[in-house]
Structure formats: C-alpha cells, structure tokens
Coordinates of N, CA and C and ligand atoms in Angstrom, one line a residue:
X1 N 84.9 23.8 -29.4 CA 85.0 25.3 -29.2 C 83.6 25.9 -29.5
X2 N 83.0 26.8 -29.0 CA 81.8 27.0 -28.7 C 82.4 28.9 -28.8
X3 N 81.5 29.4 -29.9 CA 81.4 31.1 -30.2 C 80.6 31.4 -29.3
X4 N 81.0 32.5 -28.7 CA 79.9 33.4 -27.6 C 78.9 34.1 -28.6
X5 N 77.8 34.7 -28.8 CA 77.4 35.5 -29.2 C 78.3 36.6 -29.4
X6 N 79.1 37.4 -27.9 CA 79.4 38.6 -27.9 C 80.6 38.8 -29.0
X7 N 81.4 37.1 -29.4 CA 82.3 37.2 -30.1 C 81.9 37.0 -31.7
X8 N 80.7 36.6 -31.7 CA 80.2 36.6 -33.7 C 79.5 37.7 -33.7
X9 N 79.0 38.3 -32.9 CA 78.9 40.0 -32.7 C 79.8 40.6 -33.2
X10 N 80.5 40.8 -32.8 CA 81.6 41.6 -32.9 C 82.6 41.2 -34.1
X11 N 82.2 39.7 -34.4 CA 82.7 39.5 -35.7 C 82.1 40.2 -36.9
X12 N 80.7 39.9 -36.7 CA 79.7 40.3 -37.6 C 79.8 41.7 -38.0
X13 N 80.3 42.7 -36.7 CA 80.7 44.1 -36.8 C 82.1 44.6 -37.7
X14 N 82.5 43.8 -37.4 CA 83.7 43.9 -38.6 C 84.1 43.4 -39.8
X15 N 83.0 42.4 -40.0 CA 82.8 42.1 -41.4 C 82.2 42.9 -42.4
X16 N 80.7 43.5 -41.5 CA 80.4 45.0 -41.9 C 81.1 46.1 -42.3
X17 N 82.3 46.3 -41.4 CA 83.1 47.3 -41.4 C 83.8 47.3 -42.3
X18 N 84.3 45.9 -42.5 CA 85.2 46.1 -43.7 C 84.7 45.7 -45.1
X19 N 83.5 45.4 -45.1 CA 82.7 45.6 -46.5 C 82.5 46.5 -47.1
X20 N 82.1 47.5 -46.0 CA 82.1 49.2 -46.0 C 83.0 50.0 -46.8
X21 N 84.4 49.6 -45.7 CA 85.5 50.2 -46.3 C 86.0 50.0 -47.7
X22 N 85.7 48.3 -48.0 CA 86.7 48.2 -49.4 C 85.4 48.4 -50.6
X23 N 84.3 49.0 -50.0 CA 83.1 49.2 -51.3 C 83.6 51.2 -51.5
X24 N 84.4 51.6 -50.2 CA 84.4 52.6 -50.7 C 83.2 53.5 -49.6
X25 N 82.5 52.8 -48.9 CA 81.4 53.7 -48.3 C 81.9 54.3 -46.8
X26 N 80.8 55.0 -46.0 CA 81.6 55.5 -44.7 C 81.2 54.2 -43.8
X27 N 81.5 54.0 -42.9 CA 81.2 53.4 -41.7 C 80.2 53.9 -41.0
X28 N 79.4 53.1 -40.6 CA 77.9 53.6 -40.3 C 77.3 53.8 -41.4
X29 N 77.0 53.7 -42.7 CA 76.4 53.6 -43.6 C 75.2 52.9 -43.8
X30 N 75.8 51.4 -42.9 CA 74.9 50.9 -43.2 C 74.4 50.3 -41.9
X31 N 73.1 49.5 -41.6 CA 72.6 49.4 -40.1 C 72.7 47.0 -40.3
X32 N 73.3 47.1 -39.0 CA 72.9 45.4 -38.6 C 72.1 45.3 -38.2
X33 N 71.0 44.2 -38.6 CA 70.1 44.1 -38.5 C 70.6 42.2 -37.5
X34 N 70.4 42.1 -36.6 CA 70.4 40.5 -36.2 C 68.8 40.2 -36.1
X35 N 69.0 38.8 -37.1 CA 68.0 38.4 -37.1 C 67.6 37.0 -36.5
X36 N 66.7 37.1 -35.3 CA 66.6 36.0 -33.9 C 65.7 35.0 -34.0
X37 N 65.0 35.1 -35.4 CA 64.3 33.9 -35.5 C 64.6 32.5 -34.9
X38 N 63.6 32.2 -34.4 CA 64.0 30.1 -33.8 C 64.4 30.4 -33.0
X39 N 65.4 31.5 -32.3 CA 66.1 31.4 -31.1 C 65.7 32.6 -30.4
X40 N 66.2 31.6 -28.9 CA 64.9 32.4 -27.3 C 65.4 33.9 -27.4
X41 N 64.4 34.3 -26.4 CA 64.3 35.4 -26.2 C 66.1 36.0 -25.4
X42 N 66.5 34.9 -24.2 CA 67.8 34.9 -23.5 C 69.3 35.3 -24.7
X43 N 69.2 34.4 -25.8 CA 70.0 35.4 -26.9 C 69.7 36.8 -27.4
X44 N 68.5 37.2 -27.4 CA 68.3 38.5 -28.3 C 68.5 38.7 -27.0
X45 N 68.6 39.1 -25.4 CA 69.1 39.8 -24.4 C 70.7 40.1 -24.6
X46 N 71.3 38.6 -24.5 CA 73.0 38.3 -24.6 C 73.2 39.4 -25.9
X47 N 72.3 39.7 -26.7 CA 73.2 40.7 -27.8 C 72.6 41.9 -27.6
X48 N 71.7 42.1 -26.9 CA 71.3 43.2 -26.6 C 72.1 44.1 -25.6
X49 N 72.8 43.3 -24.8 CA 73.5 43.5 -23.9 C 75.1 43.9 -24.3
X50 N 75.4 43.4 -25.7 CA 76.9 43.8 -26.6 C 76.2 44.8 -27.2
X51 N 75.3 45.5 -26.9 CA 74.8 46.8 -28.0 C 74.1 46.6 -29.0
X52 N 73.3 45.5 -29.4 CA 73.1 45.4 -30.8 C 71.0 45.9 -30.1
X53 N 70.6 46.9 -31.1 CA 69.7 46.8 -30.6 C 68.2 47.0 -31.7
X54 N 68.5 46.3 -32.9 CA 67.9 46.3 -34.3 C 67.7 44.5 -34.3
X55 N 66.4 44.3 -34.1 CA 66.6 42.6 -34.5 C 65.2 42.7 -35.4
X56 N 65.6 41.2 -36.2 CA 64.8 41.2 -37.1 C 64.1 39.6 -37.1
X57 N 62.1 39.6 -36.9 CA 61.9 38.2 -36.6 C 60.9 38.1 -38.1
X58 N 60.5 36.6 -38.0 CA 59.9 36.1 -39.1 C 58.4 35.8 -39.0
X59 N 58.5 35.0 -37.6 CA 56.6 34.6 -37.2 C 56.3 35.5 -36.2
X60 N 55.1 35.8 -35.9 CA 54.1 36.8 -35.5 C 54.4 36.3 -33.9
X61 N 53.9 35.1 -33.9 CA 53.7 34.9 -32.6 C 55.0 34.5 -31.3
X62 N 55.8 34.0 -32.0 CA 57.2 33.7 -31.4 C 58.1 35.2 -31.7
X63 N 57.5 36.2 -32.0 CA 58.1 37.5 -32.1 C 57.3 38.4 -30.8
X64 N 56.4 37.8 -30.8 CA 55.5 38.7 -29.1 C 55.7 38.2 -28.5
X65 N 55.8 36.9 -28.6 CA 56.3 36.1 -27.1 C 57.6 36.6 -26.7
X66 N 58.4 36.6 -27.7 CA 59.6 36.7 -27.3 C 59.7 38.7 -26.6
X67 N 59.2 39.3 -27.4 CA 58.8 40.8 -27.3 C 58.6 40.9 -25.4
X68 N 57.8 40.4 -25.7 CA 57.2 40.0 -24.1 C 58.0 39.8 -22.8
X69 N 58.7 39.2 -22.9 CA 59.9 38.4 -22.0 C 60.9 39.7 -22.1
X70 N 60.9 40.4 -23.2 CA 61.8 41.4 -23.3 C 61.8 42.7 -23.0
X71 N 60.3 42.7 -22.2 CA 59.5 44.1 -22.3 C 60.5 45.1 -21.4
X72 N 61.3 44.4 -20.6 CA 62.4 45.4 -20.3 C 63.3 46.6 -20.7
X73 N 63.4 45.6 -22.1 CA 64.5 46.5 -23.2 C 63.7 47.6 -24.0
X74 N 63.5 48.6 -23.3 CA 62.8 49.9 -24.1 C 63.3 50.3 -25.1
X75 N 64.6 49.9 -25.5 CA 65.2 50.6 -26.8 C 65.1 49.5 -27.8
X76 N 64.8 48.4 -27.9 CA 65.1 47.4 -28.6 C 64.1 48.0 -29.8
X77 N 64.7 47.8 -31.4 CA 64.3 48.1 -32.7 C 63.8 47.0 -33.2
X78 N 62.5 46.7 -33.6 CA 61.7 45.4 -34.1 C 61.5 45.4 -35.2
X79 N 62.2 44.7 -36.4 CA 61.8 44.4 -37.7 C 60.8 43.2 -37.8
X80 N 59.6 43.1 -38.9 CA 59.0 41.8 -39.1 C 59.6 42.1 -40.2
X81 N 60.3 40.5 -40.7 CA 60.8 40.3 -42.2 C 60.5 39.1 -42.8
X82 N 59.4 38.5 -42.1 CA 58.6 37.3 -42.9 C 57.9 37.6 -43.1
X83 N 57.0 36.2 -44.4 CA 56.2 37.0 -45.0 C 54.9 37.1 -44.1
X84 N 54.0 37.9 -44.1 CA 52.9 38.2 -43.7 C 51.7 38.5 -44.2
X85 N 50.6 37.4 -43.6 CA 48.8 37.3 -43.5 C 47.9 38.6 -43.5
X86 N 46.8 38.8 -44.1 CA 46.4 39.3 -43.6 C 45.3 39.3 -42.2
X87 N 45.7 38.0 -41.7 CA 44.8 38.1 -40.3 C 46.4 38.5 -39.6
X88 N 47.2 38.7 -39.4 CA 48.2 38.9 -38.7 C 48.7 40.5 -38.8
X89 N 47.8 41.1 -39.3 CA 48.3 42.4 -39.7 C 48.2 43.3 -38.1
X90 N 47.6 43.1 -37.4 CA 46.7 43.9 -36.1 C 48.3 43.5 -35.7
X91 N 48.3 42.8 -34.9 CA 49.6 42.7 -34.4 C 50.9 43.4 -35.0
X92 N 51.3 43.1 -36.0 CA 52.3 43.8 -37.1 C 52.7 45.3 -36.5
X93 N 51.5 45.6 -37.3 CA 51.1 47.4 -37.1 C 51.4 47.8 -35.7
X94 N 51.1 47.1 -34.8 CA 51.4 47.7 -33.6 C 52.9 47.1 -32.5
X95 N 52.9 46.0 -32.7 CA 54.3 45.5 -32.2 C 55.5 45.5 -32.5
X96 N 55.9 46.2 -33.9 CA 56.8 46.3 -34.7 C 57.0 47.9 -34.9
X97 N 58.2 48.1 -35.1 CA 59.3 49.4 -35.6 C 58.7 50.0 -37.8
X98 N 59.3 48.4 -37.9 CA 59.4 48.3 -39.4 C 58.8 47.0 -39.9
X99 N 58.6 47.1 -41.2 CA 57.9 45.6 -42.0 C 58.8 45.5 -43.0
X100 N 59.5 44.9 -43.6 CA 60.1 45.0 -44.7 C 59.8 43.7 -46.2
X101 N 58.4 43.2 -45.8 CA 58.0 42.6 -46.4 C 57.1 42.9 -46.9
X102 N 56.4 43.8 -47.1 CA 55.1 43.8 -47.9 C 55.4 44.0 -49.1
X103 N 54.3 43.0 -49.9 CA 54.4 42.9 -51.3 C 52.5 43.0 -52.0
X104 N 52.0 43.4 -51.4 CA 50.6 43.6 -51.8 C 50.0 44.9 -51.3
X105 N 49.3 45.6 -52.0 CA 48.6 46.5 -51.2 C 47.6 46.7 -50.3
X106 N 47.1 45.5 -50.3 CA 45.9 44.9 -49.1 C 46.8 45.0 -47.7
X107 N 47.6 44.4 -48.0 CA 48.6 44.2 -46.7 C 48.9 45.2 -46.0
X108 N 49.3 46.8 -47.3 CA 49.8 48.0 -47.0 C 48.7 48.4 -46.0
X109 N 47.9 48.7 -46.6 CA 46.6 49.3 -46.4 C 45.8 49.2 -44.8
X110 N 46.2 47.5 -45.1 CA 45.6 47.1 -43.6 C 46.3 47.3 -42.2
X111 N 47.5 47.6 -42.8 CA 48.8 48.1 -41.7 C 48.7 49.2 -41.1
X112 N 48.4 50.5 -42.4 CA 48.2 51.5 -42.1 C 46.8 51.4 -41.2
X113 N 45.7 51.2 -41.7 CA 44.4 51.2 -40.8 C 44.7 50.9 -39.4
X114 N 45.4 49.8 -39.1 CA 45.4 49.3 -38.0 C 46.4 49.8 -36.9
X115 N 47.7 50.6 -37.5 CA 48.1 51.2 -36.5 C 47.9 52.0 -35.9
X116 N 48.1 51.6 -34.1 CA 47.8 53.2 -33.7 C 48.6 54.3 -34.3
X117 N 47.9 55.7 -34.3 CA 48.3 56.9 -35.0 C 49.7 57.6 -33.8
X118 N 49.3 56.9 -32.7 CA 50.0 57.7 -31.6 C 51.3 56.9 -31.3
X119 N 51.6 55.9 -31.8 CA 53.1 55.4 -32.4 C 53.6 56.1 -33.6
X120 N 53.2 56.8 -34.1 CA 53.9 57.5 -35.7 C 54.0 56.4 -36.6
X121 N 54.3 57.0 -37.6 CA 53.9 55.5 -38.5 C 54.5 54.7 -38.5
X122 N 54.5 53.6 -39.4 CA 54.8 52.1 -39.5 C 56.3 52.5 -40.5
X123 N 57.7 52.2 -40.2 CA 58.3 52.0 -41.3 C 58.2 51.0 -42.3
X124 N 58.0 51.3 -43.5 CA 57.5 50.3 -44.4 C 58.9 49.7 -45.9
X125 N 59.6 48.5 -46.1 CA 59.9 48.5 -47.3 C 59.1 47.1 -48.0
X126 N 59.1 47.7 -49.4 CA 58.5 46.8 -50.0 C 59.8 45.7 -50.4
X127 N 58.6 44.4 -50.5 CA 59.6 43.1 -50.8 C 59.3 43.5 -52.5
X128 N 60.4 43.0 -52.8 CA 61.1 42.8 -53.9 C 61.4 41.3 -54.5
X129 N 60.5 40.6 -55.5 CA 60.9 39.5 -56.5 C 62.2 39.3 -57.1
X130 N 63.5 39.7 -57.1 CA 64.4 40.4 -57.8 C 64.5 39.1 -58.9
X131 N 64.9 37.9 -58.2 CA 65.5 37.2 -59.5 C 64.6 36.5 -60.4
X132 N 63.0 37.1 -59.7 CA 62.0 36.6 -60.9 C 61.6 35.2 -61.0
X133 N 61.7 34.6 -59.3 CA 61.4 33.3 -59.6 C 60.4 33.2 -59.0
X134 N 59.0 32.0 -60.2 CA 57.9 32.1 -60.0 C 57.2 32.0 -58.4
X135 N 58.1 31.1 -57.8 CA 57.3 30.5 -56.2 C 57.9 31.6 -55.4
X136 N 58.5 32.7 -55.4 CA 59.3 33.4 -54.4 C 58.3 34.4 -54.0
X137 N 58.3 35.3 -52.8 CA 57.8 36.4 -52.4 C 58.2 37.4 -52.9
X138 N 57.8 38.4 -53.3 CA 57.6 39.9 -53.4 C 57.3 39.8 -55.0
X139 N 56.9 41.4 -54.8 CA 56.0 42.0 -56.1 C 57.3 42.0 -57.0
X140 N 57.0 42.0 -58.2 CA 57.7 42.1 -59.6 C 58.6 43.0 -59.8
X141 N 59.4 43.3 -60.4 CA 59.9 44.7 -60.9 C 58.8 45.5 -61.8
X142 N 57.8 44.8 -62.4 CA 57.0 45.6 -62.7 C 56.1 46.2 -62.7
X143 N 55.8 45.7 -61.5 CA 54.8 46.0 -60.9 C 54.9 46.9 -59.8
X144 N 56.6 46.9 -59.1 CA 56.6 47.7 -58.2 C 56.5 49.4 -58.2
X145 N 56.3 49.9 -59.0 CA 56.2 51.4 -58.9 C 54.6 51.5 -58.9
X146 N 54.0 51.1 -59.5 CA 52.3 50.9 -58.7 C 52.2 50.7 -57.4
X147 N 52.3 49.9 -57.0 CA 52.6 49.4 -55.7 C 53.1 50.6 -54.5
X148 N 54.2 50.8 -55.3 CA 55.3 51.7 -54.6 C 54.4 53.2 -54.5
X149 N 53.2 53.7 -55.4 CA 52.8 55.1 -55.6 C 51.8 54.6 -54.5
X150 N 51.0 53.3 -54.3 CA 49.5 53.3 -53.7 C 49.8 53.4 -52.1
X151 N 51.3 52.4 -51.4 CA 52.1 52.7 -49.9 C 52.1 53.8 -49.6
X152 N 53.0 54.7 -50.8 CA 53.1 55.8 -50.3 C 52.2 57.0 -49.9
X153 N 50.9 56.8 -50.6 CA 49.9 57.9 -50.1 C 49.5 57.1 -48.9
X154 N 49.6 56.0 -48.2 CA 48.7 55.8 -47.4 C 49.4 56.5 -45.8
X155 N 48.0 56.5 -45.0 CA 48.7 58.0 -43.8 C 49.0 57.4 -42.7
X156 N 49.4 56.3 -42.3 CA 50.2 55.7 -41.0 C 51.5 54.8 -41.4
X157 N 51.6 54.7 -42.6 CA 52.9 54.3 -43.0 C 54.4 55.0 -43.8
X158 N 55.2 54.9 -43.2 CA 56.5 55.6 -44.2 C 56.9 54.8 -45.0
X159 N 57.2 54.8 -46.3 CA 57.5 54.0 -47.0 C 58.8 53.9 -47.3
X160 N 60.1 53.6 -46.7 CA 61.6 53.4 -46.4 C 61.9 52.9 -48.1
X161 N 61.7 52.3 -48.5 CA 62.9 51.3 -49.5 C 61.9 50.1 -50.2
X162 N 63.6 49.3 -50.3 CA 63.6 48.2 -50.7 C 63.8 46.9 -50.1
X163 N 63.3 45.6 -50.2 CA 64.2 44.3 -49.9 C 63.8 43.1 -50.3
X164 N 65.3 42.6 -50.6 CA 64.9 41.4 -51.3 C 65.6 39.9 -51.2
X165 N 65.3 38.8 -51.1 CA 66.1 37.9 -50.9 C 66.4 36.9 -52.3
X166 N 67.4 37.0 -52.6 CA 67.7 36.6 -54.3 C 68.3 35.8 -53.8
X167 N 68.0 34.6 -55.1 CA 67.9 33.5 -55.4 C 69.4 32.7 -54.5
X168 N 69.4 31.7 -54.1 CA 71.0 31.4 -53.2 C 71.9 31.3 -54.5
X169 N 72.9 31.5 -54.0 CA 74.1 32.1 -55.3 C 75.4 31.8 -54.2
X170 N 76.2 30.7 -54.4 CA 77.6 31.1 -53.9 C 78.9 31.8 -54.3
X171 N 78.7 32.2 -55.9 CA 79.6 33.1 -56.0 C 79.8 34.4 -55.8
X172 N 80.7 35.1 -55.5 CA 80.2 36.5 -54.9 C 80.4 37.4 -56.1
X173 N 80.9 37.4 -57.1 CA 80.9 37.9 -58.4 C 78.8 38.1 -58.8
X174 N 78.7 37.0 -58.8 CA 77.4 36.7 -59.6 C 76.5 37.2 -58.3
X175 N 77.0 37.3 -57.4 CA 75.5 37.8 -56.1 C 75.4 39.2 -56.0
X176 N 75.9 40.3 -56.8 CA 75.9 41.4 -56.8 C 75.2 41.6 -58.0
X177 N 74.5 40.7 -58.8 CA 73.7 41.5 -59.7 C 72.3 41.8 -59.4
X178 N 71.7 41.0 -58.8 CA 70.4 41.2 -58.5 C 69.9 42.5 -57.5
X179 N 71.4 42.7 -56.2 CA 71.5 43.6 -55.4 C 71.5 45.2 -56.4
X180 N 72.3 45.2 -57.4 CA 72.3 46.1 -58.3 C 70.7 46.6 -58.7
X181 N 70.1 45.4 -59.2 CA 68.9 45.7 -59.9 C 68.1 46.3 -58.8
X182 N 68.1 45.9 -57.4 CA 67.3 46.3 -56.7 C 67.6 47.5 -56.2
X183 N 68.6 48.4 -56.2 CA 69.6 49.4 -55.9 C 68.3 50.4 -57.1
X184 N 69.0 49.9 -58.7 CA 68.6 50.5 -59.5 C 66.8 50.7 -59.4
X185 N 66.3 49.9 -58.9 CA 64.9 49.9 -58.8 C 64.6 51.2 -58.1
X186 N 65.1 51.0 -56.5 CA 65.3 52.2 -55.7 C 65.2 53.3 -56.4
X187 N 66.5 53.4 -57.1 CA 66.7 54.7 -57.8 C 65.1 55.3 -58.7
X188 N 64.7 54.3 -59.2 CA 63.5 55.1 -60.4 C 62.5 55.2 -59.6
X189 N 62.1 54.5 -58.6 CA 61.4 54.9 -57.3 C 61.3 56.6 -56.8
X190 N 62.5 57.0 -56.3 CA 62.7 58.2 -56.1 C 62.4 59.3 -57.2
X191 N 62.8 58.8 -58.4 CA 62.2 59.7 -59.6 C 61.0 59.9 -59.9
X192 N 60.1 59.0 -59.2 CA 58.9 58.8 -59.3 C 58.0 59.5 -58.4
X193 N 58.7 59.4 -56.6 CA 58.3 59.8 -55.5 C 59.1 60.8 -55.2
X194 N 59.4 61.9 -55.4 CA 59.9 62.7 -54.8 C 60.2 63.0 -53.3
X195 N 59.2 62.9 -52.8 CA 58.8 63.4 -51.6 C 59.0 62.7 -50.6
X196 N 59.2 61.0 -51.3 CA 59.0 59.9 -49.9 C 60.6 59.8 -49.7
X197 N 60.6 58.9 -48.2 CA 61.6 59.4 -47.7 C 62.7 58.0 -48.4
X198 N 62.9 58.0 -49.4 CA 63.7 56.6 -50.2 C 64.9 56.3 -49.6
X199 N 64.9 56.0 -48.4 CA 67.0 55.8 -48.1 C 67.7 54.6 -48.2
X200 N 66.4 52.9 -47.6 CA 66.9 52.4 -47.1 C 67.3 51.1 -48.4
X201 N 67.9 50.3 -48.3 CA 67.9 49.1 -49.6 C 68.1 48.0 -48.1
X202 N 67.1 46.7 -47.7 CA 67.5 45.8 -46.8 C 67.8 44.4 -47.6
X203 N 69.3 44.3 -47.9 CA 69.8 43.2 -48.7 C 71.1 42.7 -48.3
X204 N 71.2 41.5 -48.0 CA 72.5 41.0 -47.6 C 72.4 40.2 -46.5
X205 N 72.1 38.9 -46.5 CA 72.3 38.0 -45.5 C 73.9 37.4 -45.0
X206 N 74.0 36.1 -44.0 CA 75.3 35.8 -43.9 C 75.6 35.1 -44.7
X207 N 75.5 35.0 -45.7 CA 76.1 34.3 -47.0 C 76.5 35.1 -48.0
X208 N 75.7 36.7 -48.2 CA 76.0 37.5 -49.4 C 76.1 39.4 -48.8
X209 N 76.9 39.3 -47.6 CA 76.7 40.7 -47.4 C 77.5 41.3 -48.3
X210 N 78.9 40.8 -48.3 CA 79.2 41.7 -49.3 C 79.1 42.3 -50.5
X211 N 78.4 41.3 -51.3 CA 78.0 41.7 -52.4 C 76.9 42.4 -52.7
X212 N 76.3 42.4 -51.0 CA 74.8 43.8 -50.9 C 75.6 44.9 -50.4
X213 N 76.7 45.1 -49.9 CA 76.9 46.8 -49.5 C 77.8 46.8 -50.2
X214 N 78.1 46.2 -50.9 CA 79.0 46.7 -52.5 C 78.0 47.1 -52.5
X215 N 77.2 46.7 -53.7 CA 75.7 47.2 -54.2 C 75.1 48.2 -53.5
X216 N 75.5 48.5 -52.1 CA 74.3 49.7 -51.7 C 73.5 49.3 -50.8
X217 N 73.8 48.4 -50.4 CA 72.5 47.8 -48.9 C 72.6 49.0 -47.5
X218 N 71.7 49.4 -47.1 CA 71.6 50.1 -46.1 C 71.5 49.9 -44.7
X219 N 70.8 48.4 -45.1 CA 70.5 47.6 -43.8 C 70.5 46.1 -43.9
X220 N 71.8 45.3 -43.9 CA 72.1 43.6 -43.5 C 71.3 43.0 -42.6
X221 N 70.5 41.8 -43.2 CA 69.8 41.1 -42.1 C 70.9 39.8 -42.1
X222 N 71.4 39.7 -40.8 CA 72.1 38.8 -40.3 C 71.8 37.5 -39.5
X223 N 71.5 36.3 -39.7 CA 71.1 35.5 -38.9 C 71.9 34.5 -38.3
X224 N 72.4 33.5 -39.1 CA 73.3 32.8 -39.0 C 74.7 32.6 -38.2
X225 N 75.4 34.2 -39.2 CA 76.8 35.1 -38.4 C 76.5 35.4 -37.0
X226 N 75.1 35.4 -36.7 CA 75.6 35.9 -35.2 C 75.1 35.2 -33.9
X227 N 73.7 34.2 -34.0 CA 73.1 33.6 -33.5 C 73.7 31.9 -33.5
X228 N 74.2 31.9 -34.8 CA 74.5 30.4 -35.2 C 73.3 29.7 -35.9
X229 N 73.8 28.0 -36.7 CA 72.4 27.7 -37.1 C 71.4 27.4 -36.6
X230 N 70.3 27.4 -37.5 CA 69.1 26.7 -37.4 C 68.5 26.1 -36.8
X231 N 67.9 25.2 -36.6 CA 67.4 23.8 -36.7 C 65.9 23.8 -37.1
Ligands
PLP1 C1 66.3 34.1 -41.9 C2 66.4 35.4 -42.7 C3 67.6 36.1 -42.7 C4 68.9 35.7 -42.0 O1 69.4 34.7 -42.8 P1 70.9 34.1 -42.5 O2 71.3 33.4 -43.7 O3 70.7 33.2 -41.3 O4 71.8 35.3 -42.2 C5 67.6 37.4 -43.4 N1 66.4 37.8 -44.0 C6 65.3 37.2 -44.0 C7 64.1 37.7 -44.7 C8 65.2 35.9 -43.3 O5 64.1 35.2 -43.4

C-alpha cells in the first residue's frame, strides 16, 4: 500500500487540528511547516499543489536547486532550518523567507548585511540548545537574551521567535518539558524586547507535535508525516 502525499497531507492536517483542539487552542494557530529535505523538487510541487505552501529545507544547495525547478510557484514560503556556515550566508539572506536556525551573532549579522533591502527583511528565529546537550546546536538558555538583544537591533532582519530540536524522547508526557522551557524562554524575551515582533515558537517534529502545541508551538516542522522516510 503506497500513501499519496495528498493523503499524509491531509493527514498531517488533522493531526494538527486536533492537537489544536484538545490543547485548547484555535485552529489556525499554528502554521505546517513540510519539511522536503532529501526529497525532489516533483514532491514539494505534488504538495504544493494540495495547498501546502510553507516548506522547510536543511542544505543550501539542494534548496536552490530545488528553488529553481520550482521558480514557477511564486507563492511558495522558504524556511532554511539547518544549521548554517558562514560562507553560505549570501545565499540564505536572499533565497529564503525565514532562518530559524541561527545561533551566533556573526551569522545574524552577516544575514542582515547581505540581504537585499528591497525584499524586506529576513524573518529570523533563534535556535535554541533546550535540553543542554553538549554536541547539539543552538545557543544556551543563557546566553540567549544577549544574543536575542544584539538580532534584534540589526536593520534587515525581524527577529520572530524561537526553535528548538530537543533531545529524541518517546514519551509524550516527558516531551513537553523542554517545549515549555522554550515557550517560557520566549516569554522573558518579550519582557526584555518590547518592541520586537515575538510570536512565533518553531517546535514539534513527526514524532513530538503534540507535545509542542500543547506547549505553544506556532509553527510544526513536519518531515517524515508527510514526505515519508529518509534514506
Ligand atoms: C529534518 C528536520 C525536521 C523534520 O523531521 P521529521 O522527524 O522528519 O518530521 C524538522 N526540523 C528540522 C530542523 C529538521 O532538520
């Protein structure tokens, strides 16, 4: 038996929906993000084509290529959510919607510089360490409100949020604490920043959405649920 896309689509959409519902939130609350890594450009069309128009890639160059092939789809929304170089920054800044990985301010910095001004800025969330493990990506919890003050003054980027990929966890009890911490992070964020525009939390893959929009996720990066595996 072989899943269409259009049908883990639309699964994917009501697994959202009802995460939504039993956390208590509205519908539409929060945004799918399908994430098309490893796979051709002919799938991100097939879902583009069921409406889905938010995808999220990992590597620089199999994200333009693929971009490229797709130059058709004028509406299509581009997340980069791997981590990212600073020789890869030129590209970033200008081929992409949003980054939701940066965790240094070099990186910030060089994003802002490099965008054109005449795309409006760069949506920016910073990656987040949450469960504190030494080899993982993103900046610390302690570090992030530094971080979070030096993004925010810079002048071609918006500084959206949060995101984080915590540690693999199969219980769904136990996978909502880190999503919390980073919720809560958010929060002192805003008490800090007034001004910036704090909405978004990007937390919850196919193995732990629910226990990110319990928590508050604003935006699910989905890969698995809707593309299928790996290799
Ligand atoms: C690959 C990836 C995903 C999607 O993961 P799945 O488990 O396939 O849903 C989400 N976020 C990031 C940052 C990823 O690298």
């Amino acid at each position: 038996m072989t899943t269409t896309i259009a049908d883990a689509l639309s699964a994917a959409r009501q697994r959202l929906d009802h995460a939504l519902s039993s956390a208590g939130r509205d519908t539409n609350s929060a945004t799918l993000l399908a994430v098309s890594k490893t796979k051709p450009a002919d799938m991100v069309r097939e879902a583009w084509q069921h409406g889905q128009r938010e995808f999220g890639e990992n590597y620089v160059q199999e994200a333009l290529d693929k971009q490229q092939q797709l130059s058709d789809l004028d509406d299509i929304v581009w997340h980069f959510i791997g981590p990212l170089q600073s020789n890869k920054t030129r590209e970033v800044a200008n081929h992409f919607h949003w980054v939701h990985s940066v965790e240094r301010e070099k990186i910030a910095r060089r994003l802002s510089d490099q965008r054109d001004p005449a795309l409006g800025p760069l949506q920016v969330c910073l990656q987040v360490n949450i469960s504190g493990e030494p080899s993982k990506s993103g900046v610390s919890l302690d570090e992030l409100p530094k971080l979070a003050e030096q993004v925010a003054s810079l002048p071609h980027i918006e500084l959206r949020g949060l995101m984080a990929i915590p540690a693999p966890c199969d219980d769904p009890q136990r996978q909502r604490k880190p999503f919390a911490a980073l919720n809560d992070a958010l929060r002192h964020l805003r008490s800090i920043l007034p001004d910036a525009q704090l909405d978004t939390l990007s937390m919850g893959m196919s193995n732990d959405l629910e226990a990110a929009v319990f928590e508050g996720a604003t935006m699910v990066r989905l890969g698995t649920a809707i593309f299928g595996a790996r290799h």
